[in-house]
Amino acid sequence: REKAREAVESVHTARDTGVLSWGMIRNEDEGGVFINGETDLTTPGDDGLVNTDDDDLIEKLRTPGIDGILGNTDDELTTLDNFRREIVISDLLKDGTSDINPSLRQITVTIKYTVQGLTRSYSITTYVSSYS
């Protein structure tokens, strides 16, 4: 759930900080910067946004080691290579019309992961406006 929320926050951050113009807050096939389709669960690159072309390494989960204290040399790192993330940014129509709302889009983030050979998923849907 947190990884889905993090991705939504990434889109809102792009809008709020002005890192991207409103026109760039779309999927690549619509002229934006967010990758189409599922990607590995990577850390953000230089732009600070997830699911863009400059993403970094696959994320790792840090848990306390034998001493039970988080943040020292015996911590255990687990690569989250069984997780995938997809961000879909869609236009919305104005109420009761077939006209696209130019200042509101829908964001759907889906996280897929495998546990004991079974694939599971979690999705969150929200909206982003051109106004911060």
CSV table of N, CA, C and O in Angstrom, one decimal:
chain,number,residue,atom,x,y,z
A,1,ARG,N,0.8,-1.2,0.0
A,1,ARG,CA,0.0,0.0,0.0
A,1,ARG,C,0.9,1.3,0.0
A,1,ARG,O,0.5,2.2,-0.7
A,2,GLU,N,1.9,1.2,0.8
A,2,GLU,CA,2.8,2.4,0.9
A,2,GLU,C,3.5,2.7,-0.4
A,2,GLU,O,3.7,3.9,-0.7
A,3,LYS,N,3.8,1.7,-1.1
A,3,LYS,CA,4.5,1.9,-2.4
A,3,LYS,C,3.6,2.5,-3.4
A,3,LYS,O,4.0,3.3,-4.3
A,4,ALA,N,2.3,2.1,-3.4
A,4,ALA,CA,1.3,2.8,-4.3
A,4,ALA,C,1.1,4.2,-3.9
A,4,ALA,O,1.1,5.1,-4.8
A,5,ARG,N,1.0,4.5,-2.6
A,5,ARG,CA,0.8,5.9,-2.1
A,5,ARG,C,2.0,6.7,-2.5
A,5,ARG,O,1.9,7.9,-2.9
A,6,GLU,N,3.2,6.1,-2.4
A,6,GLU,CA,4.4,6.8,-2.7
A,6,GLU,C,4.4,7.2,-4.2
A,6,GLU,O,4.9,8.3,-4.5
A,7,ALA,N,3.9,6.4,-5.1
A,7,ALA,CA,3.9,6.7,-6.5
A,7,ALA,C,2.9,7.8,-6.8
A,7,ALA,O,3.2,8.7,-7.6
A,8,VAL,N,1.8,7.8,-6.1
A,8,VAL,CA,0.8,8.9,-6.2
A,8,VAL,C,1.4,10.2,-5.8
A,8,VAL,O,1.3,11.3,-6.4
A,9,GLU,N,2.1,10.2,-4.6
A,9,GLU,CA,2.8,11.4,-4.1
A,9,GLU,C,3.9,11.9,-5.1
A,9,GLU,O,4.1,13.1,-5.3
A,10,SER,N,4.5,10.9,-5.9
A,10,SER,CA,5.5,11.3,-6.9
A,10,SER,C,4.8,12.2,-8.0
A,10,SER,O,5.4,13.1,-8.4
A,11,VAL,N,3.6,11.8,-8.4
A,11,VAL,CA,2.9,12.6,-9.4
A,11,VAL,C,2.6,13.9,-8.8
A,11,VAL,O,2.8,15.0,-9.5
A,12,HIS,N,2.0,14.0,-7.6
A,12,HIS,CA,1.7,15.3,-7.0
A,12,HIS,C,2.9,16.1,-6.8
A,12,HIS,O,2.9,17.4,-7.0
A,13,THR,N,4.0,15.5,-6.4
A,13,THR,CA,5.3,16.3,-6.2
A,13,THR,C,5.7,16.9,-7.5
A,13,THR,O,6.2,18.1,-7.5
A,14,ALA,N,5.6,16.2,-8.6
A,14,ALA,CA,6.0,16.7,-9.9
A,14,ALA,C,5.2,18.0,-10.2
A,14,ALA,O,5.7,19.0,-10.7
A,15,ARG,N,3.9,18.0,-9.9
A,15,ARG,CA,3.1,19.1,-10.1
A,15,ARG,C,3.4,20.3,-9.2
A,15,ARG,O,3.6,21.4,-9.6
A,16,ASP,N,3.5,20.0,-7.9
A,16,ASP,CA,3.7,21.0,-6.9
A,16,ASP,C,5.0,21.7,-6.9
A,16,ASP,O,5.1,22.9,-6.7
A,17,THR,N,6.1,21.0,-7.3
A,17,THR,CA,7.4,21.6,-7.4
A,17,THR,C,7.7,22.2,-8.7
A,17,THR,O,8.8,22.9,-8.8
A,18,GLY,N,6.9,22.0,-9.7
A,18,GLY,CA,7.2,22.6,-11.0
A,18,GLY,C,8.3,21.8,-11.8
A,18,GLY,O,8.8,22.3,-12.8
A,19,VAL,N,8.7,20.6,-11.3
A,19,VAL,CA,9.7,19.8,-11.9
A,19,VAL,C,9.2,19.5,-13.3
A,19,VAL,O,9.9,19.4,-14.3
A,20,LEU,N,7.9,19.3,-13.5
A,20,LEU,CA,7.2,19.0,-14.7
A,20,LEU,C,6.1,20.0,-15.0
A,20,LEU,O,5.4,20.4,-14.1
A,21,SER,N,5.9,20.2,-16.3
A,21,SER,CA,4.8,21.0,-16.7
A,21,SER,C,3.5,20.1,-16.6
A,21,SER,O,3.7,18.9,-16.6
A,22,TRP,N,2.4,20.7,-16.6
A,22,TRP,CA,1.1,19.9,-16.6
A,22,TRP,C,1.1,19.0,-17.7
A,22,TRP,O,0.6,17.8,-17.6
A,23,GLY,N,1.5,19.4,-18.9
A,23,GLY,CA,1.5,18.6,-20.1
A,23,GLY,C,2.4,17.3,-20.0
A,23,GLY,O,2.1,16.3,-20.7
A,24,MET,N,3.4,17.4,-19.1
A,24,MET,CA,4.3,16.3,-19.0
A,24,MET,C,3.8,15.2,-18.0
A,24,MET,O,4.4,14.2,-17.8
A,25,ILE,N,2.8,15.6,-17.2
A,25,ILE,CA,2.2,14.7,-16.2
A,25,ILE,C,1.2,13.8,-16.9
A,25,ILE,O,0.0,13.9,-16.7
A,26,ARG,N,1.8,12.9,-17.6
A,26,ARG,CA,1.1,11.9,-18.4
A,26,ARG,C,2.0,10.7,-18.6
A,26,ARG,O,3.2,10.7,-18.3
A,27,ASN,N,1.4,9.6,-19.1
A,27,ASN,CA,2.3,8.5,-19.5
A,27,ASN,C,3.0,8.8,-20.8
A,27,ASN,O,2.6,9.7,-21.6
A,28,GLU,N,4.1,8.1,-21.1
A,28,GLU,CA,4.9,8.3,-22.2
A,28,GLU,C,4.1,8.3,-23.6
A,28,GLU,O,4.4,9.1,-24.4
A,29,ASP,N,3.2,7.4,-23.7
A,29,ASP,CA,2.4,7.3,-24.9
A,29,ASP,C,1.5,8.5,-25.2
A,29,ASP,O,1.0,8.7,-26.3
A,30,GLU,N,1.4,9.3,-24.2
A,30,GLU,CA,0.6,10.5,-24.3
A,30,GLU,C,1.5,11.8,-24.3
A,30,GLU,O,1.0,12.9,-24.1
A,31,GLY,N,2.8,11.6,-24.4
A,31,GLY,CA,3.7,12.7,-24.4
A,31,GLY,C,4.3,13.1,-23.0
A,31,GLY,O,4.9,14.1,-22.9
A,32,GLY,N,4.0,12.3,-22.0
A,32,GLY,CA,4.5,12.5,-20.7
A,32,GLY,C,5.7,11.8,-20.3
A,32,GLY,O,6.4,11.2,-21.2
A,33,VAL,N,6.0,11.8,-19.0
A,33,VAL,CA,7.3,11.2,-18.6
A,33,VAL,C,7.1,9.9,-17.8
A,33,VAL,O,8.1,9.2,-17.6
A,34,PHE,N,5.9,9.5,-17.5
A,34,PHE,CA,5.7,8.3,-16.7
A,34,PHE,C,5.7,7.1,-17.6
A,34,PHE,O,4.9,7.1,-18.6
A,35,ILE,N,6.5,6.1,-17.3
A,35,ILE,CA,6.6,4.9,-18.2
A,35,ILE,C,5.3,4.2,-18.3
A,35,ILE,O,4.6,4.0,-17.4
A,36,ASN,N,5.1,3.7,-19.6
A,36,ASN,CA,3.9,2.9,-19.8
A,36,ASN,C,4.1,1.5,-19.3
A,36,ASN,O,5.2,0.9,-19.5
A,37,GLY,N,3.1,0.9,-18.7
A,37,GLY,CA,3.2,-0.5,-18.3
A,37,GLY,C,3.9,-0.7,-17.0
A,37,GLY,O,4.3,0.3,-16.3
A,38,GLU,N,4.1,-1.9,-16.6
A,38,GLU,CA,4.7,-2.3,-15.3
A,38,GLU,C,6.2,-2.1,-15.4
A,38,GLU,O,6.8,-2.4,-16.4
A,39,THR,N,6.7,-1.7,-14.3
A,39,THR,CA,8.2,-1.6,-14.2
A,39,THR,C,8.6,-2.3,-12.8
A,39,THR,O,7.8,-2.5,-12.0
A,40,ASP,N,9.9,-2.6,-12.7
A,40,ASP,CA,10.4,-3.0,-11.4
A,40,ASP,C,10.2,-1.9,-10.4
A,40,ASP,O,10.0,-0.7,-10.7
A,41,LEU,N,10.1,-2.3,-9.1
A,41,LEU,CA,9.9,-1.3,-8.1
A,41,LEU,C,11.3,-0.7,-7.8
A,41,LEU,O,12.1,-1.2,-6.9
A,42,THR,N,11.6,0.4,-8.5
A,42,THR,CA,12.9,1.0,-8.4
A,42,THR,C,12.8,2.3,-7.5
A,42,THR,O,11.7,2.8,-7.3
A,43,THR,N,14.0,2.8,-7.1
A,43,THR,CA,14.1,4.0,-6.5
A,43,THR,C,14.1,5.2,-7.5
A,43,THR,O,14.5,4.9,-8.6
A,44,PRO,N,13.7,6.4,-7.1
A,44,PRO,CA,13.6,7.5,-8.1
A,44,PRO,C,15.0,7.9,-8.5
A,44,PRO,O,16.0,7.7,-7.7
A,45,GLY,N,15.1,8.4,-9.7
A,45,GLY,CA,16.4,8.9,-10.2
A,45,GLY,C,16.6,10.4,-9.8
A,45,GLY,O,16.0,10.8,-8.9
A,46,ASP,N,17.3,11.1,-10.6
A,46,ASP,CA,17.6,12.5,-10.3
A,46,ASP,C,16.4,13.4,-10.3
A,46,ASP,O,16.4,14.4,-9.6
A,47,ASP,N,15.3,13.0,-11.0
A,47,ASP,CA,14.1,13.9,-11.0
A,47,ASP,C,13.3,13.7,-9.8
A,47,ASP,O,12.4,14.4,-9.6
A,48,GLY,N,13.6,12.7,-9.0
A,48,GLY,CA,12.9,12.5,-7.7
A,48,GLY,C,11.5,11.8,-7.9
A,48,GLY,O,10.8,11.6,-7.0
A,49,LEU,N,11.2,11.3,-9.1
A,49,LEU,CA,10.0,10.7,-9.4
A,49,LEU,C,10.1,9.2,-9.8
A,49,LEU,O,11.1,8.8,-10.4
A,50,VAL,N,9.2,8.4,-9.3
A,50,VAL,CA,9.3,7.0,-9.7
A,50,VAL,C,8.6,6.7,-11.0
A,50,VAL,O,7.7,7.5,-11.4
A,51,ASN,N,9.0,5.6,-11.6
A,51,ASN,CA,8.4,5.2,-12.9
A,51,ASN,C,8.7,6.2,-14.1
A,51,ASN,O,7.8,6.4,-14.9
A,52,THR,N,9.9,6.8,-14.0
A,52,THR,CA,10.3,7.6,-15.1
A,52,THR,C,11.7,7.0,-15.7
A,52,THR,O,12.2,6.1,-15.1
A,53,ASP,N,12.1,7.5,-16.8
A,53,ASP,CA,13.3,6.9,-17.5
A,53,ASP,C,14.6,6.9,-16.7
A,53,ASP,O,15.5,6.2,-16.9
A,54,ASP,N,14.7,7.8,-15.7
A,54,ASP,CA,15.9,7.9,-15.0
A,54,ASP,C,16.0,7.2,-13.6
A,54,ASP,O,16.8,7.4,-12.8
A,55,ASP,N,15.0,6.3,-13.4
A,55,ASP,CA,14.9,5.5,-12.2
A,55,ASP,C,16.2,4.8,-11.9
A,55,ASP,O,17.0,4.5,-12.8
A,56,ASP,N,16.5,4.6,-10.6
A,56,ASP,CA,17.7,4.0,-10.2
A,56,ASP,C,17.5,2.5,-10.0
A,56,ASP,O,16.8,1.8,-10.7
A,57,LEU,N,18.2,1.9,-8.9
A,57,LEU,CA,18.2,0.5,-8.7
A,57,LEU,C,16.9,0.0,-8.1
A,57,LEU,O,16.1,0.8,-7.6
A,58,ILE,N,16.7,-1.3,-8.1
A,58,ILE,CA,15.5,-1.9,-7.5
A,58,ILE,C,15.6,-1.7,-6.0
A,58,ILE,O,16.7,-1.8,-5.4
A,59,GLU,N,14.5,-1.3,-5.4
A,59,GLU,CA,14.4,-1.0,-4.0
A,59,GLU,C,14.8,-2.2,-3.1
A,59,GLU,O,14.6,-3.3,-3.5
A,60,LYS,N,15.3,-1.8,-2.0
A,60,LYS,CA,15.7,-2.9,-1.0
A,60,LYS,C,15.0,-2.5,0.3
A,60,LYS,O,14.9,-1.3,0.7
A,61,LEU,N,14.5,-3.5,1.0
A,61,LEU,CA,13.9,-3.4,2.3
A,61,LEU,C,15.0,-3.6,3.4
A,61,LEU,O,15.7,-4.6,3.4
A,62,ARG,N,15.1,-2.7,4.3
A,62,ARG,CA,16.1,-2.8,5.4
A,62,ARG,C,15.3,-3.2,6.7
A,62,ARG,O,14.4,-2.6,7.0
A,63,THR,N,15.8,-4.3,7.3
A,63,THR,CA,15.2,-4.8,8.5
A,63,THR,C,16.3,-5.0,9.5
A,63,THR,O,17.5,-5.1,9.2
A,64,PRO,N,15.9,-4.9,10.8
A,64,PRO,CA,17.0,-5.0,11.9
A,64,PRO,C,17.6,-6.4,11.8
A,64,PRO,O,17.0,-7.4,11.5
A,65,GLY,N,18.9,-6.4,12.1
A,65,GLY,CA,19.7,-7.7,12.1
A,65,GLY,C,19.5,-8.4,13.5
A,65,GLY,O,18.5,-8.1,14.2
A,66,ILE,N,20.5,-9.2,13.8
A,66,ILE,CA,20.4,-10.0,15.0
A,66,ILE,C,20.2,-9.2,16.3
A,66,ILE,O,19.5,-9.6,17.2
A,67,ASP,N,20.8,-8.0,16.3
A,67,ASP,CA,20.7,-7.2,17.6
A,67,ASP,C,19.4,-6.5,17.7
A,67,ASP,O,19.1,-5.9,18.7
A,68,GLY,N,18.5,-6.6,16.7
A,68,GLY,CA,17.2,-6.0,16.8
A,68,GLY,C,17.1,-4.5,16.6
A,68,GLY,O,16.1,-3.9,16.8
A,69,ILE,N,18.3,-3.9,16.3
A,69,ILE,CA,18.4,-2.4,16.1
A,69,ILE,C,18.5,-2.1,14.6
A,69,ILE,O,19.4,-2.6,14.0
A,70,LEU,N,17.6,-1.2,14.2
A,70,LEU,CA,17.7,-0.8,12.8
A,70,LEU,C,18.7,0.3,12.6
A,70,LEU,O,18.7,1.3,13.4
A,71,GLY,N,19.5,0.2,11.5
A,71,GLY,CA,20.4,1.3,11.2
A,71,GLY,C,21.8,1.1,11.5
A,71,GLY,O,22.6,2.0,11.5
A,72,ASN,N,22.2,-0.1,11.8
A,72,ASN,CA,23.6,-0.4,12.0
A,72,ASN,C,24.1,-1.5,11.0
A,72,ASN,O,23.4,-1.9,10.1
A,73,THR,N,25.3,-1.9,11.2
A,73,THR,CA,26.0,-2.8,10.2
A,73,THR,C,25.4,-4.2,10.1
A,73,THR,O,25.7,-4.9,9.1
A,74,ASP,N,24.6,-4.7,11.1
A,74,ASP,CA,24.1,-6.0,10.9
A,74,ASP,C,22.7,-6.0,10.3
A,74,ASP,O,22.0,-7.1,10.3
A,75,ASP,N,22.2,-4.9,9.9
A,75,ASP,CA,20.8,-4.9,9.2
A,75,ASP,C,20.8,-5.8,8.0
A,75,ASP,O,21.8,-6.0,7.4
A,76,GLU,N,19.6,-6.3,7.7
A,76,GLU,CA,19.5,-7.2,6.6
A,76,GLU,C,18.8,-6.5,5.5
A,76,GLU,O,17.8,-5.7,5.7
A,77,LEU,N,19.3,-6.6,4.3
A,77,LEU,CA,18.7,-5.9,3.1
A,77,LEU,C,18.1,-7.0,2.2
A,77,LEU,O,18.8,-8.0,1.8
A,78,THR,N,16.9,-6.8,1.8
A,78,THR,CA,16.2,-7.7,0.9
A,78,THR,C,15.8,-6.9,-0.3
A,78,THR,O,15.1,-5.9,-0.2
A,79,THR,N,16.2,-7.4,-1.5
A,79,THR,CA,15.9,-6.8,-2.7
A,79,THR,C,14.5,-7.1,-3.1
A,79,THR,O,14.0,-8.2,-3.0
A,80,LEU,N,13.7,-6.0,-3.4
A,80,LEU,CA,12.3,-6.2,-3.7
A,80,LEU,C,12.0,-6.5,-5.2
A,80,LEU,O,11.3,-5.8,-5.9
A,81,ASP,N,12.7,-7.6,-5.6
A,81,ASP,CA,12.6,-7.9,-7.0
A,81,ASP,C,11.4,-8.7,-7.4
A,81,ASP,O,11.2,-9.1,-8.5
A,82,ASN,N,10.5,-9.0,-6.4
A,82,ASN,CA,9.3,-9.7,-6.7
A,82,ASN,C,8.1,-8.7,-6.7
A,82,ASN,O,6.9,-9.1,-6.7
A,83,PHE,N,8.4,-7.4,-6.8
A,83,PHE,CA,7.4,-6.4,-6.9
A,83,PHE,C,7.4,-5.6,-8.2
A,83,PHE,O,8.5,-5.4,-8.8
A,84,ARG,N,6.3,-5.3,-8.8
A,84,ARG,CA,6.2,-4.5,-10.0
A,84,ARG,C,5.2,-3.3,-9.7
A,84,ARG,O,4.3,-3.4,-8.9
A,85,ARG,N,5.5,-2.2,-10.4
A,85,ARG,CA,4.6,-1.0,-10.2
A,85,ARG,C,4.2,-0.5,-11.6
A,85,ARG,O,5.0,-0.4,-12.5
A,86,GLU,N,2.9,0.0,-11.7
A,86,GLU,CA,2.4,0.6,-12.9
A,86,GLU,C,1.7,1.9,-12.5
A,86,GLU,O,0.9,1.9,-11.5
A,87,ILE,N,2.0,3.0,-13.2
A,87,ILE,CA,1.2,4.2,-13.0
A,87,ILE,C,0.5,4.5,-14.3
A,87,ILE,O,1.1,4.6,-15.4
A,88,VAL,N,-0.8,4.7,-14.2
A,88,VAL,CA,-1.6,5.0,-15.4
A,88,VAL,C,-2.3,6.4,-15.1
A,88,VAL,O,-3.0,6.5,-14.1
A,89,ILE,N,-2.0,7.3,-16.0
A,89,ILE,CA,-2.6,8.7,-15.9
A,89,ILE,C,-3.5,8.9,-17.0
A,89,ILE,O,-3.1,8.8,-18.2
A,90,SER,N,-4.8,9.1,-16.7
A,90,SER,CA,-5.8,9.1,-17.7
A,90,SER,C,-6.6,10.5,-17.7
A,90,SER,O,-6.8,11.1,-16.6
A,91,ASP,N,-7.0,10.9,-18.9
A,91,ASP,CA,-7.8,12.1,-19.0
A,91,ASP,C,-9.2,11.8,-18.4
A,91,ASP,O,-9.7,10.6,-18.4
A,92,LEU,N,-9.9,12.8,-17.9
A,92,LEU,CA,-11.3,12.7,-17.4
A,92,LEU,C,-12.2,13.6,-18.3
A,92,LEU,O,-11.7,14.6,-18.8
A,93,LEU,N,-13.4,13.2,-18.4
A,93,LEU,CA,-14.4,14.0,-19.1
A,93,LEU,C,-15.1,15.0,-18.2
A,93,LEU,O,-15.2,14.7,-17.0
A,94,LYS,N,-15.4,16.1,-18.8
A,94,LYS,CA,-16.3,17.0,-18.0
A,94,LYS,C,-17.6,16.4,-17.8
A,94,LYS,O,-18.1,15.6,-18.6
A,95,ASP,N,-18.2,16.6,-16.6
A,95,ASP,CA,-19.5,16.0,-16.2
A,95,ASP,C,-20.5,16.1,-17.3
A,95,ASP,O,-20.8,17.2,-17.8
A,96,GLY,N,-21.1,15.0,-17.7
A,96,GLY,CA,-22.2,15.0,-18.7
A,96,GLY,C,-21.9,15.4,-20.1
A,96,GLY,O,-22.7,15.6,-20.9
A,97,THR,N,-20.6,15.4,-20.4
A,97,THR,CA,-20.1,15.7,-21.8
A,97,THR,C,-19.1,14.7,-22.3
A,97,THR,O,-18.7,13.8,-21.6
A,98,SER,N,-18.8,14.9,-23.6
A,98,SER,CA,-17.7,14.1,-24.1
A,98,SER,C,-16.4,15.0,-24.3
A,98,SER,O,-15.5,14.6,-25.0
A,99,ASP,N,-16.4,16.1,-23.6
A,99,ASP,CA,-15.2,17.0,-23.6
A,99,ASP,C,-14.2,16.6,-22.5
A,99,ASP,O,-14.6,16.4,-21.3
A,100,ILE,N,-13.0,16.6,-22.8
A,100,ILE,CA,-11.9,16.3,-21.8
A,100,ILE,C,-11.8,17.5,-20.9
A,100,ILE,O,-11.7,18.6,-21.3
A,101,ASN,N,-11.7,17.2,-19.6
A,101,ASN,CA,-11.4,18.2,-18.6
A,101,ASN,C,-9.9,18.5,-18.7
A,101,ASN,O,-9.1,17.7,-18.4
A,102,PRO,N,-9.6,19.7,-19.0
A,102,PRO,CA,-8.2,20.1,-19.2
A,102,PRO,C,-7.4,20.2,-18.0
A,102,PRO,O,-6.2,20.3,-18.0
A,103,SER,N,-8.0,20.2,-16.8
A,103,SER,CA,-7.3,20.5,-15.6
A,103,SER,C,-7.4,19.4,-14.5
A,103,SER,O,-7.1,19.6,-13.4
A,104,LEU,N,-7.9,18.2,-14.9
A,104,LEU,CA,-8.1,17.1,-14.0
A,104,LEU,C,-7.8,15.8,-14.7
A,104,LEU,O,-8.2,15.6,-15.8
A,105,ARG,N,-7.0,15.0,-14.0
A,105,ARG,CA,-6.6,13.7,-14.5
A,105,ARG,C,-6.8,12.6,-13.4
A,105,ARG,O,-6.7,12.9,-12.2
A,106,GLN,N,-7.0,11.4,-13.8
A,106,GLN,CA,-7.1,10.3,-12.9
A,106,GLN,C,-5.7,9.5,-12.9
A,106,GLN,O,-5.1,9.3,-13.9
A,107,ILE,N,-5.3,9.2,-11.7
A,107,ILE,CA,-4.1,8.4,-11.5
A,107,ILE,C,-4.5,7.0,-10.9
A,107,ILE,O,-5.1,7.0,-9.9
A,108,THR,N,-4.0,6.0,-11.5
A,108,THR,CA,-4.2,4.6,-11.0
A,108,THR,C,-2.8,4.0,-10.8
A,108,THR,O,-2.1,3.9,-11.8
A,109,VAL,N,-2.5,3.6,-9.6
A,109,VAL,CA,-1.2,2.9,-9.4
A,109,VAL,C,-1.5,1.5,-8.9
A,109,VAL,O,-2.3,1.3,-8.0
A,110,THR,N,-0.9,0.6,-9.6
A,110,THR,CA,-1.0,-0.8,-9.2
A,110,THR,C,0.3,-1.4,-8.8
A,110,THR,O,1.3,-1.2,-9.6
A,111,ILE,N,0.4,-2.1,-7.7
A,111,ILE,CA,1.5,-2.8,-7.3
A,111,ILE,C,1.2,-4.3,-7.3
A,111,ILE,O,0.2,-4.7,-6.8
A,112,LYS,N,2.0,-5.0,-8.1
A,112,LYS,CA,1.9,-6.5,-8.1
A,112,LYS,C,3.1,-7.1,-7.5
A,112,LYS,O,4.2,-6.6,-7.6
A,113,TYR,N,2.8,-8.2,-6.7
A,113,TYR,CA,3.9,-8.9,-6.0
A,113,TYR,C,3.6,-10.4,-5.9
A,113,TYR,O,2.4,-10.8,-6.1
A,114,THR,N,4.6,-11.1,-5.7
A,114,THR,CA,4.5,-12.6,-5.7
A,114,THR,C,4.8,-13.0,-4.2
A,114,THR,O,5.8,-12.7,-3.7
A,115,VAL,N,3.9,-13.8,-3.7
A,115,VAL,CA,4.1,-14.4,-2.3
A,115,VAL,C,3.8,-15.9,-2.4
A,115,VAL,O,2.7,-16.3,-2.9
A,116,GLN,N,4.8,-16.7,-2.1
A,116,GLN,CA,4.6,-18.2,-2.2
A,116,GLN,C,4.0,-18.7,-3.5
A,116,GLN,O,3.1,-19.5,-3.5
A,117,GLY,N,4.5,-18.1,-4.6
A,117,GLY,CA,4.1,-18.5,-5.9
A,117,GLY,C,2.8,-17.9,-6.4
A,117,GLY,O,2.4,-18.1,-7.5
A,118,LEU,N,2.1,-17.1,-5.6
A,118,LEU,CA,0.9,-16.5,-6.0
A,118,LEU,C,1.1,-15.0,-6.3
A,118,LEU,O,1.8,-14.3,-5.5
A,119,THR,N,0.5,-14.5,-7.4
A,119,THR,CA,0.6,-13.1,-7.7
A,119,THR,C,-0.6,-12.4,-7.1
A,119,THR,O,-1.7,-12.8,-7.3
A,120,ARG,N,-0.3,-11.3,-6.4
A,120,ARG,CA,-1.3,-10.5,-5.8
A,120,ARG,C,-1.1,-9.1,-6.3
A,120,ARG,O,0.0,-8.7,-6.8
A,121,SER,N,-2.1,-8.3,-6.1
A,121,SER,CA,-2.0,-6.9,-6.5
A,121,SER,C,-2.8,-5.9,-5.6
A,121,SER,O,-3.7,-6.4,-4.9
A,122,TYR,N,-2.4,-4.7,-5.6
A,122,TYR,CA,-3.0,-3.7,-4.8
A,122,TYR,C,-3.1,-2.4,-5.7
A,122,TYR,O,-2.0,-2.1,-6.3
A,123,SER,N,-4.2,-1.8,-5.8
A,123,SER,CA,-4.4,-0.6,-6.7
A,123,SER,C,-5.0,0.5,-5.8
A,123,SER,O,-5.8,0.3,-4.9
A,124,ILE,N,-4.6,1.7,-6.2
A,124,ILE,CA,-5.1,2.9,-5.6
A,124,ILE,C,-5.4,3.8,-6.8
A,124,ILE,O,-4.7,3.9,-7.7
A,125,THR,N,-6.6,4.5,-6.7
A,125,THR,CA,-7.0,5.4,-7.7
A,125,THR,C,-7.3,6.8,-7.1
A,125,THR,O,-8.0,6.8,-6.1
A,126,THR,N,-6.8,7.8,-7.6
A,126,THR,CA,-7.0,9.2,-7.1
A,126,THR,C,-7.0,10.1,-8.3
A,126,THR,O,-6.9,9.7,-9.5
A,127,TYR,N,-7.0,11.4,-8.0
A,127,TYR,CA,-7.0,12.4,-9.1
A,127,TYR,C,-5.9,13.5,-8.8
A,127,TYR,O,-5.4,13.7,-7.7
A,128,VAL,N,-5.5,14.1,-9.9
A,128,VAL,CA,-4.5,15.2,-9.8
A,128,VAL,C,-5.1,16.3,-10.7
A,128,VAL,O,-5.6,16.1,-11.8
A,129,SER,N,-5.0,17.5,-10.1
A,129,SER,CA,-5.4,18.7,-10.9
A,129,SER,C,-4.2,19.5,-11.3
A,129,SER,O,-3.1,19.3,-10.8
A,130,SER,N,-4.5,20.4,-12.2
A,130,SER,CA,-3.4,21.2,-12.7
A,130,SER,C,-3.0,22.3,-11.7
A,130,SER,O,-2.0,23.0,-11.8
A,131,TYR,N,-3.9,22.4,-10.6
A,131,TYR,CA,-3.7,23.5,-9.6
A,131,TYR,C,-3.1,22.8,-8.4
A,131,TYR,O,-3.6,21.8,-7.9
A,132,SER,N,-2.0,23.4,-7.8
A,132,SER,CA,-1.4,22.9,-6.6
A,132,SER,C,-2.0,23.5,-5.4
A,132,SER,O,-2.7,24.5,-5.4
